[in-house]
XYZ file of C-alpha atoms in Angstrom:
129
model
C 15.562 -16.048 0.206
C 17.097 -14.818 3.364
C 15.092 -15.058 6.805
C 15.308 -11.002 6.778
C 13.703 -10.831 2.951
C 11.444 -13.338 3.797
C 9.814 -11.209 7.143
C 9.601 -8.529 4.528
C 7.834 -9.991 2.286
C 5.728 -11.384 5.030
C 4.748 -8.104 6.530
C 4.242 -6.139 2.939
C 1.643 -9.295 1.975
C -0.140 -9.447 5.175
C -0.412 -5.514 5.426
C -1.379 -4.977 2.116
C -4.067 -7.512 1.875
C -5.038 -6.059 5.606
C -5.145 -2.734 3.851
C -7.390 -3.894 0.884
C -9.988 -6.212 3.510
C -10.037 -2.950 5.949
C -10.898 -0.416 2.661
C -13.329 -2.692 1.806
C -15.277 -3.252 5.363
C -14.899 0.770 5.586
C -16.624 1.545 2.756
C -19.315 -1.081 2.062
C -19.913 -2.257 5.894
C -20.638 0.964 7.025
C -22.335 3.935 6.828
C -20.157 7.250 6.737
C -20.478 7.884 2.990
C -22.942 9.221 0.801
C -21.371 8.179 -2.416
C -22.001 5.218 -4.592
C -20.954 1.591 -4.979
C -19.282 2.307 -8.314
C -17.561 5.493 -7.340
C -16.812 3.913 -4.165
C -15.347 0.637 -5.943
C -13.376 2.560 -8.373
C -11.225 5.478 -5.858
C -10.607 3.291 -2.689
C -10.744 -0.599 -4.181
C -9.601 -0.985 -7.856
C -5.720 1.191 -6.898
C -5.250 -1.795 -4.386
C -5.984 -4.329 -7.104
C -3.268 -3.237 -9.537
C -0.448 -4.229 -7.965
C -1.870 -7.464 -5.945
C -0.749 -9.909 -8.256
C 2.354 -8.887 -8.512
C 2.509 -8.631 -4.316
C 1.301 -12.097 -4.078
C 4.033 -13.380 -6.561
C 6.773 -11.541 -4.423
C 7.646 -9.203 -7.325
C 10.604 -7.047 -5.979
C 9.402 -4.303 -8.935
C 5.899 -4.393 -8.398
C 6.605 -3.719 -4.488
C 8.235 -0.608 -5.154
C 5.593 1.056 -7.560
C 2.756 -0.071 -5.438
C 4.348 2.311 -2.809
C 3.028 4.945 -5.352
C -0.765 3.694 -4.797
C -0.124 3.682 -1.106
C 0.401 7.198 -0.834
C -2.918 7.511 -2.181
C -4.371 5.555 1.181
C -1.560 7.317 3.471
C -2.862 10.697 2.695
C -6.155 10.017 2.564
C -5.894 8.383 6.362
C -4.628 11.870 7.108
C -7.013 13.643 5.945
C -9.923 11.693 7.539
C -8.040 11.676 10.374
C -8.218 15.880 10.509
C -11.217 16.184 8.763
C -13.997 13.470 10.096
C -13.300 12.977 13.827
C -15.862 10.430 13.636
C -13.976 8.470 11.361
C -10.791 8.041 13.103
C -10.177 4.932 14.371
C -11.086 3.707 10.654
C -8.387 6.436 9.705
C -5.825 5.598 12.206
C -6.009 1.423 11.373
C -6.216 3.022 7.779
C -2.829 4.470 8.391
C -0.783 1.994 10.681
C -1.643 -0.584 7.453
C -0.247 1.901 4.956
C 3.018 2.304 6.538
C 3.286 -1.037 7.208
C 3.009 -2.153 3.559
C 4.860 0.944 2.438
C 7.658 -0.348 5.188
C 7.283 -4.096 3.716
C 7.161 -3.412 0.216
C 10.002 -1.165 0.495
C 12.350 -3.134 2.301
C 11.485 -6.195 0.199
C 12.176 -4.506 -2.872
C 15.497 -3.168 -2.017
C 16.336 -5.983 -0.350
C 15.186 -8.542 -2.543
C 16.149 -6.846 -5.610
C 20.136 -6.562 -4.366
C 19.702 -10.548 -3.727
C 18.998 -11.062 -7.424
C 20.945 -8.343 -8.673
C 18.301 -6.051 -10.063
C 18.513 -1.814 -9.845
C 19.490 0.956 -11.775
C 22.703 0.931 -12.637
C 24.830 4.231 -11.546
C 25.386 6.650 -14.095
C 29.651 6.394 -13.273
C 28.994 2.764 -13.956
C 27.442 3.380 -17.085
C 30.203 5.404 -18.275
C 33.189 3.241 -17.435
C 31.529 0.677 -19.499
């Protein structure tokens, strides 16, 4: 793996996992929300959880869908951010994390992916073959 790959990885693992401990001290540690533990636990923690594994192996697939369960987090920091003014420097660390993993697991992916020769396949290719 190539230094370049490697700081990729690095910064999608150590955002993501940032993401998931800063969701978590949000909304158990403090008291903003009226809604419960289990609804709680179920919209904001168990999406991060999917695609963990997968993360913590260095996946190149799994860090390109999990970018699909980030936009979940990335517009909900938005939306606290306009909505809940005093909520927002939960929001804003909410959102610098986001686009941090969605940077890292992004570039990783591609990156990675091209390294071991993974992708889609053009269509031209396809039919040349």
């Amino acid at each position: 793996m190539s230094p370049n790959i490697a700081g990729y990885r690095w910064l999608a693992l150590v955002s993501y996992i940032g993401l998931l401990s800063w969701v978590l001290i949000w909304q158990f540690a403090t008291d903003f929300s009226q809604q419960s533990v289990l609804f709680k636990s179920l919209v904001y923690v168990l999406p991060l959880l999917f695609p963990l594994l997968g993360i913590v192996r260095g996946k190149p697939y799994t860090h390109a869908w999990a970018n699909f369960i980030l936009m979940w987090y990335f517009l909900h920091s938005l939306t606290m951010l306009y909505i809940a003014p005093e909520q927002r420097w939960w929001a804003t660390i909410e959102l610098l994390l986001t686009t941090l993993a969605f940077a890292g697991c992004t570039l990783f992916a591609r990156n990675q992916g091209r390294a071991l020769g993974l992708g889609l396949k053009k269509l031209k290719d396809e039919q040349d073959g």
